[in-house]
Amino acid sequence: MKKIYFMYGLPRAGNTLLGSILNQNPKINATANSVLPEMMFVLNNIKSYDVAYNNFPDEKSLDNVLENLFDSYYQDWDGDFIVERGAWITPFNFALLERYFQSDIKIVVLVRDILDVIKSYLHLCDTDV
């Protein structure tokens, strides 16, 4: 079983750079921006909004899918460690992670001064460069 860690930070805070550095180690796979938060959100919302589910609500079976989502998604990835880059620190997503993720949750949060983030965007937009 792969060990999964989570990474999040503001845009321009170094997420892509750190992911690229980590991916140089063959035992580590750092993802691009992940689709798993959205997948977990949609699957969880089936319980509230899906007509077919409400006709035959089998919560335990759906919970089994959610609990095994990470293992299923990453089963064919090489390496022993996954660094999952997604918006997991939002309150709703973090609550889903706490409910369904089957291991200890470890999140690396990259921090950069907000003014430096804005300056970085302005530099990208500078037409004189």
PDB file of N, CA, C and O in Angstrom, residues 1-50:
ATOM      1  N   MET A   1       0.833  -1.179   0.000  1.00  0.00           N
ATOM      2  CA  MET A   1       0.000   0.000   0.000  1.00  0.00           C
ATOM      3  C   MET A   1       0.887   1.255   0.000  1.00  0.00           C
ATOM      4  O   MET A   1       1.868   1.336   0.721  1.00  0.00           O
ATOM      5  N   LYS A   2       0.534   2.188  -0.837  1.00  0.00           N
ATOM      6  CA  LYS A   2       1.293   3.420  -0.950  1.00  0.00           C
ATOM      7  C   LYS A   2       0.958   4.354   0.206  1.00  0.00           C
ATOM      8  O   LYS A   2      -0.154   4.383   0.698  1.00  0.00           O
ATOM      9  N   LYS A   3       1.941   5.117   0.627  1.00  0.00           N
ATOM     10  CA  LYS A   3       1.742   6.135   1.650  1.00  0.00           C
ATOM     11  C   LYS A   3       1.383   7.432   0.928  1.00  0.00           C
ATOM     12  O   LYS A   3       2.073   7.834  -0.011  1.00  0.00           O
ATOM     13  N   ILE A   4       0.288   8.071   1.338  1.00  0.00           N
ATOM     14  CA  ILE A   4      -0.190   9.280   0.668  1.00  0.00           C
ATOM     15  C   ILE A   4      -0.071  10.472   1.602  1.00  0.00           C
ATOM     16  O   ILE A   4      -0.508  10.422   2.758  1.00  0.00           O
ATOM     17  N   TYR A   5       0.548  11.518   1.072  1.00  0.00           N
ATOM     18  CA  TYR A   5       0.651  12.796   1.764  1.00  0.00           C
ATOM     19  C   TYR A   5      -0.075  13.831   0.910  1.00  0.00           C
ATOM     20  O   TYR A   5      -0.315  13.621  -0.271  1.00  0.00           O
ATOM     21  N   PHE A   6      -0.388  14.950   1.498  1.00  0.00           N
ATOM     22  CA  PHE A   6      -1.133  15.989   0.800  1.00  0.00           C
ATOM     23  C   PHE A   6      -0.315  17.270   0.793  1.00  0.00           C
ATOM     24  O   PHE A   6       0.437  17.554   1.718  1.00  0.00           O
ATOM     25  N   MET A   7      -0.468  18.054  -0.287  1.00  0.00           N
ATOM     26  CA  MET A   7       0.242  19.319  -0.408  1.00  0.00           C
ATOM     27  C   MET A   7      -0.720  20.364  -0.944  1.00  0.00           C
ATOM     28  O   MET A   7      -1.496  20.095  -1.867  1.00  0.00           O
ATOM     29  N   TYR A   8      -0.650  21.556  -0.356  1.00  0.00           N
ATOM     30  CA  TYR A   8      -1.492  22.651  -0.809  1.00  0.00           C
ATOM     31  C   TYR A   8      -0.779  23.971  -0.548  1.00  0.00           C
ATOM     32  O   TYR A   8      -0.022  24.094   0.405  1.00  0.00           O
ATOM     33  N   GLY A   9      -1.036  24.943  -1.384  1.00  0.00           N
ATOM     34  CA  GLY A   9      -0.503  26.281  -1.179  1.00  0.00           C
ATOM     35  C   GLY A   9      -1.140  27.248  -2.147  1.00  0.00           C
ATOM     36  O   GLY A   9      -1.787  26.857  -3.124  1.00  0.00           O
ATOM     37  N   LEU A  10      -0.979  28.514  -1.856  1.00  0.00           N
ATOM     38  CA  LEU A  10      -1.468  29.535  -2.775  1.00  0.00           C
ATOM     39  C   LEU A  10      -0.797  29.379  -4.139  1.00  0.00           C
ATOM     40  O   LEU A  10       0.320  28.860  -4.224  1.00  0.00           O
ATOM     41  N   PRO A  11      -1.454  29.832  -5.197  1.00  0.00           N
ATOM     42  CA  PRO A  11      -0.765  29.862  -6.491  1.00  0.00           C
ATOM     43  C   PRO A  11       0.511  30.695  -6.368  1.00  0.00           C
ATOM     44  O   PRO A  11       0.557  31.666  -5.613  1.00  0.00           O
ATOM     45  N   ARG A  12       1.522  30.281  -7.077  1.00  0.00           N
ATOM     46  CA  ARG A  12       2.814  30.965  -7.097  1.00  0.00           C
ATOM     47  C   ARG A  12       3.581  30.808  -5.786  1.00  0.00           C
ATOM     48  O   ARG A  12       4.511  31.551  -5.497  1.00  0.00           O
ATOM     49  N   ALA A  13       3.201  29.808  -4.967  1.00  0.00           N
ATOM     50  CA  ALA A  13       3.874  29.585  -3.690  1.00  0.00           C
ATOM     51  C   ALA A  13       4.946  28.505  -3.771  1.00  0.00           C
ATOM     52  O   ALA A  13       5.623  28.240  -2.792  1.00  0.00           O
ATOM     53  N   GLY A  14       5.096  27.870  -4.922  1.00  0.00           N
ATOM     54  CA  GLY A  14       6.132  26.864  -5.084  1.00  0.00           C
ATOM     55  C   GLY A  14       5.627  25.439  -5.178  1.00  0.00           C
ATOM     56  O   GLY A  14       6.415  24.495  -5.115  1.00  0.00           O
ATOM     57  N   ASN A  15       4.312  25.249  -5.356  1.00  0.00           N
ATOM     58  CA  ASN A  15       3.747  23.900  -5.457  1.00  0.00           C
ATOM     59  C   ASN A  15       4.363  23.108  -6.605  1.00  0.00           C
ATOM     60  O   ASN A  15       4.772  21.956  -6.437  1.00  0.00           O
ATOM     61  N   THR A  16       4.413  23.720  -7.774  1.00  0.00           N
ATOM     62  CA  THR A  16       4.928  23.024  -8.962  1.00  0.00           C
ATOM     63  C   THR A  16       6.428  22.747  -8.812  1.00  0.00           C
ATOM     64  O   THR A  16       6.892  21.651  -9.145  1.00  0.00           O
ATOM     65  N   LEU A  17       7.163  23.709  -8.294  1.00  0.00           N
ATOM     66  CA  LEU A  17       8.598  23.512  -8.102  1.00  0.00           C
ATOM     67  C   LEU A  17       8.864  22.374  -7.122  1.00  0.00           C
ATOM     68  O   LEU A  17       9.665  21.471  -7.414  1.00  0.00           O
ATOM     69  N   LEU A  18       8.197  22.389  -5.974  1.00  0.00           N
ATOM     70  CA  LEU A  18       8.407  21.322  -4.998  1.00  0.00           C
ATOM     71  C   LEU A  18       7.976  19.968  -5.570  1.00  0.00           C
ATOM     72  O   LEU A  18       8.672  18.970  -5.396  1.00  0.00           O
ATOM     73  N   GLY A  19       6.859  19.938  -6.281  1.00  0.00           N
ATOM     74  CA  GLY A  19       6.430  18.694  -6.912  1.00  0.00           C
ATOM     75  C   GLY A  19       7.459  18.165  -7.896  1.00  0.00           C
ATOM     76  O   GLY A  19       7.736  16.967  -7.949  1.00  0.00           O
ATOM     77  N   SER A  20       8.048  19.064  -8.690  1.00  0.00           N
ATOM     78  CA  SER A  20       9.078  18.658  -9.663  1.00  0.00           C
ATOM     79  C   SER A  20      10.317  18.109  -8.967  1.00  0.00           C
ATOM     80  O   SER A  20      10.901  17.119  -9.415  1.00  0.00           O
ATOM     81  N   ILE A  21      10.707  18.729  -7.881  1.00  0.00           N
ATOM     82  CA  ILE A  21      11.867  18.243  -7.125  1.00  0.00           C
ATOM     83  C   ILE A  21      11.573  16.869  -6.526  1.00  0.00           C
ATOM     84  O   ILE A  21      12.387  15.949  -6.623  1.00  0.00           O
ATOM     85  N   LEU A  22      10.388  16.718  -5.937  1.00  0.00           N
ATOM     86  CA  LEU A  22      10.026  15.427  -5.338  1.00  0.00           C
ATOM     87  C   LEU A  22       9.942  14.327  -6.389  1.00  0.00           C
ATOM     88  O   LEU A  22      10.311  13.177  -6.120  1.00  0.00           O
ATOM     89  N   ASN A  23       9.465  14.660  -7.587  1.00  0.00           N
ATOM     90  CA  ASN A  23       9.334  13.659  -8.650  1.00  0.00           C
ATOM     91  C   ASN A  23      10.672  13.158  -9.177  1.00  0.00           C
ATOM     92  O   ASN A  23      10.707  12.170  -9.911  1.00  0.00           O
ATOM     93  N   GLN A  24      11.765  13.792  -8.801  1.00  0.00           N
ATOM     94  CA  GLN A  24      13.080  13.294  -9.204  1.00  0.00           C
ATOM     95  C   GLN A  24      13.458  12.026  -8.443  1.00  0.00           C
ATOM     96  O   GLN A  24      14.338  11.280  -8.870  1.00  0.00           O
ATOM     97  N   ASN A  25      12.786  11.777  -7.338  1.00  0.00           N
ATOM     98  CA  ASN A  25      13.004  10.552  -6.580  1.00  0.00           C
ATOM     99  C   ASN A  25      12.053   9.483  -7.129  1.00  0.00           C
ATOM    100  O   ASN A  25      10.843   9.679  -7.128  1.00  0.00           O
ATOM    101  N   PRO A  26      12.558   8.349  -7.606  1.00  0.00           N
ATOM    102  CA  PRO A  26      11.686   7.339  -8.215  1.00  0.00           C
ATOM    103  C   PRO A  26      10.676   6.715  -7.243  1.00  0.00           C
ATOM    104  O   PRO A  26       9.714   6.096  -7.674  1.00  0.00           O
ATOM    105  N   LYS A  27      10.871   6.894  -5.947  1.00  0.00           N
ATOM    106  CA  LYS A  27       9.931   6.349  -4.973  1.00  0.00           C
ATOM    107  C   LYS A  27       8.768   7.294  -4.686  1.00  0.00           C
ATOM    108  O   LYS A  27       7.834   6.928  -3.985  1.00  0.00           O
ATOM    109  N   ILE A  28       8.845   8.533  -5.217  1.00  0.00           N
ATOM    110  CA  ILE A  28       7.831   9.547  -4.924  1.00  0.00           C
ATOM    111  C   ILE A  28       7.126   9.963  -6.208  1.00  0.00           C
ATOM    112  O   ILE A  28       7.761  10.169  -7.230  1.00  0.00           O
ATOM    113  N   ASN A  29       5.816  10.085  -6.135  1.00  0.00           N
ATOM    114  CA  ASN A  29       5.020  10.633  -7.228  1.00  0.00           C
ATOM    115  C   ASN A  29       4.230  11.817  -6.697  1.00  0.00           C
ATOM    116  O   ASN A  29       3.303  11.638  -5.909  1.00  0.00           O
ATOM    117  N   ALA A  30       4.611  13.021  -7.105  1.00  0.00           N
ATOM    118  CA  ALA A  30       3.841  14.217  -6.759  1.00  0.00           C
ATOM    119  C   ALA A  30       2.892  14.482  -7.921  1.00  0.00           C
ATOM    120  O   ALA A  30       3.299  14.521  -9.077  1.00  0.00           O
ATOM    121  N   THR A  31       1.627  14.641  -7.611  1.00  0.00           N
ATOM    122  CA  THR A  31       0.621  14.794  -8.654  1.00  0.00           C
ATOM    123  C   THR A  31       0.563  16.237  -9.155  1.00  0.00           C
ATOM    124  O   THR A  31       1.071  17.147  -8.519  1.00  0.00           O
ATOM    125  N   ALA A  32      -0.079  16.415 -10.278  1.00  0.00           N
ATOM    126  CA  ALA A  32      -0.488  17.753 -10.700  1.00  0.00           C
ATOM    127  C   ALA A  32      -1.720  18.095  -9.858  1.00  0.00           C
ATOM    128  O   ALA A  32      -2.044  17.380  -8.912  1.00  0.00           O
ATOM    129  N   ASN A  33      -2.418  19.165 -10.181  1.00  0.00           N
ATOM    130  CA  ASN A  33      -3.643  19.468  -9.438  1.00  0.00           C
ATOM    131  C   ASN A  33      -4.595  18.291  -9.567  1.00  0.00           C
ATOM    132  O   ASN A  33      -4.966  17.889 -10.657  1.00  0.00           O
ATOM    133  N   SER A  34      -4.993  17.754  -8.438  1.00  0.00           N
ATOM    134  CA  SER A  34      -5.716  16.487  -8.392  1.00  0.00           C
ATOM    135  C   SER A  34      -7.206  16.636  -8.678  1.00  0.00           C
ATOM    136  O   SER A  34      -7.824  17.633  -8.325  1.00  0.00           O
ATOM    137  N   VAL A  35      -7.767  15.594  -9.268  1.00  0.00           N
ATOM    138  CA  VAL A  35      -9.218  15.516  -9.470  1.00  0.00           C
ATOM    139  C   VAL A  35      -9.912  14.816  -8.301  1.00  0.00           C
ATOM    140  O   VAL A  35     -11.142  14.796  -8.234  1.00  0.00           O
ATOM    141  N   LEU A  36      -9.153  14.260  -7.377  1.00  0.00           N
ATOM    142  CA  LEU A  36      -9.767  13.480  -6.297  1.00  0.00           C
ATOM    143  C   LEU A  36     -10.669  14.294  -5.366  1.00  0.00           C
ATOM    144  O   LEU A  36     -11.705  13.759  -4.939  1.00  0.00           O
ATOM    145  N   PRO A  37     -10.364  15.555  -5.044  1.00  0.00           N
ATOM    146  CA  PRO A  37     -11.340  16.293  -4.231  1.00  0.00           C
ATOM    147  C   PRO A  37     -12.706  16.392  -4.913  1.00  0.00           C
ATOM    148  O   PRO A  37     -13.742  16.201  -4.273  1.00  0.00           O
ATOM    149  N   GLU A  38     -12.699  16.644  -6.213  1.00  0.00           N
ATOM    150  CA  GLU A  38     -13.959  16.741  -6.956  1.00  0.00           C
ATOM    151  C   GLU A  38     -14.655  15.387  -7.034  1.00  0.00           C
ATOM    152  O   GLU A  38     -15.881  15.287  -6.887  1.00  0.00           O
ATOM    153  N   MET A  39     -13.886  14.317  -7.254  1.00  0.00           N
ATOM    154  CA  MET A  39     -14.477  12.977  -7.306  1.00  0.00           C
ATOM    155  C   MET A  39     -15.133  12.625  -5.978  1.00  0.00           C
ATOM    156  O   MET A  39     -16.253  12.105  -5.940  1.00  0.00           O
ATOM    157  N   MET A  40     -14.433  12.912  -4.886  1.00  0.00           N
ATOM    158  CA  MET A  40     -14.975  12.600  -3.569  1.00  0.00           C
ATOM    159  C   MET A  40     -16.233  13.427  -3.293  1.00  0.00           C
ATOM    160  O   MET A  40     -17.213  12.919  -2.746  1.00  0.00           O
ATOM    161  N   PHE A  41     -16.214  14.687  -3.689  1.00  0.00           N
ATOM    162  CA  PHE A  41     -17.376  15.567  -3.514  1.00  0.00           C
ATOM    163  C   PHE A  41     -18.590  15.021  -4.263  1.00  0.00           C
ATOM    164  O   PHE A  41     -19.684  14.918  -3.709  1.00  0.00           O
ATOM    165  N   VAL A  42     -18.391  14.658  -5.529  1.00  0.00           N
ATOM    166  CA  VAL A  42     -19.496  14.160  -6.350  1.00  0.00           C
ATOM    167  C   VAL A  42     -20.037  12.847  -5.794  1.00  0.00           C
ATOM    168  O   VAL A  42     -21.259  12.668  -5.671  1.00  0.00           O
ATOM    169  N   LEU A  43     -19.153  11.923  -5.453  1.00  0.00           N
ATOM    170  CA  LEU A  43     -19.606  10.638  -4.908  1.00  0.00           C
ATOM    171  C   LEU A  43     -20.357  10.821  -3.592  1.00  0.00           C
ATOM    172  O   LEU A  43     -21.381  10.174  -3.358  1.00  0.00           O
ATOM    173  N   ASN A  44     -19.860  11.696  -2.753  1.00  0.00           N
ATOM    174  CA  ASN A  44     -20.530  11.942  -1.483  1.00  0.00           C
ATOM    175  C   ASN A  44     -21.911  12.578  -1.691  1.00  0.00           C
ATOM    176  O   ASN A  44     -22.859  12.271  -0.973  1.00  0.00           O
ATOM    177  N   ASN A  45     -22.034  13.452  -2.677  1.00  0.00           N
ATOM    178  CA  ASN A  45     -23.310  14.132  -2.932  1.00  0.00           C
ATOM    179  C   ASN A  45     -24.376  13.217  -3.521  1.00  0.00           C
ATOM    180  O   ASN A  45     -25.551  13.572  -3.499  1.00  0.00           O
ATOM    181  N   ILE A  46     -23.973  12.064  -4.023  1.00  0.00           N
ATOM    182  CA  ILE A  46     -24.961  11.098  -4.519  1.00  0.00           C
ATOM    183  C   ILE A  46     -25.952  10.755  -3.407  1.00  0.00           C
ATOM    184  O   ILE A  46     -27.140  10.581  -3.659  1.00  0.00           O
ATOM    185  N   LYS A  47     -25.470  10.728  -2.188  1.00  0.00           N
ATOM    186  CA  LYS A  47     -26.339  10.394  -1.053  1.00  0.00           C
ATOM    187  C   LYS A  47     -27.478  11.402  -0.887  1.00  0.00           C
ATOM    188  O   LYS A  47     -28.544  11.049  -0.401  1.00  0.00           O
ATOM    189  N   SER A  48     -27.248  12.632  -1.265  1.00  0.00           N
ATOM    190  CA  SER A  48     -28.251  13.675  -1.051  1.00  0.00           C
ATOM    191  C   SER A  48     -29.119  13.947  -2.264  1.00  0.00           C
ATOM    192  O   SER A  48     -30.277  14.332  -2.119  1.00  0.00           O
ATOM    193  N   TYR A  49     -28.562  13.781  -3.467  1.00  0.00           N
ATOM    194  CA  TYR A  49     -29.251  14.305  -4.641  1.00  0.00           C
ATOM    195  C   TYR A  49     -29.611  13.286  -5.710  1.00  0.00           C
ATOM    196  O   TYR A  49     -30.336  13.602  -6.636  1.00  0.00           O
ATOM    197  N   ASP A  50     -29.107  12.074  -5.625  1.00  0.00           N
ATOM    198  CA  ASP A  50     -29.330  11.104  -6.696  1.00  0.00           C
ATOM    199  C   ASP A  50     -30.634  10.337  -6.481  1.00  0.00           C
ATOM    200  O   ASP A  50     -30.840   9.730  -5.430  1.00  0.00           O
TER     201      ASP A  50
END
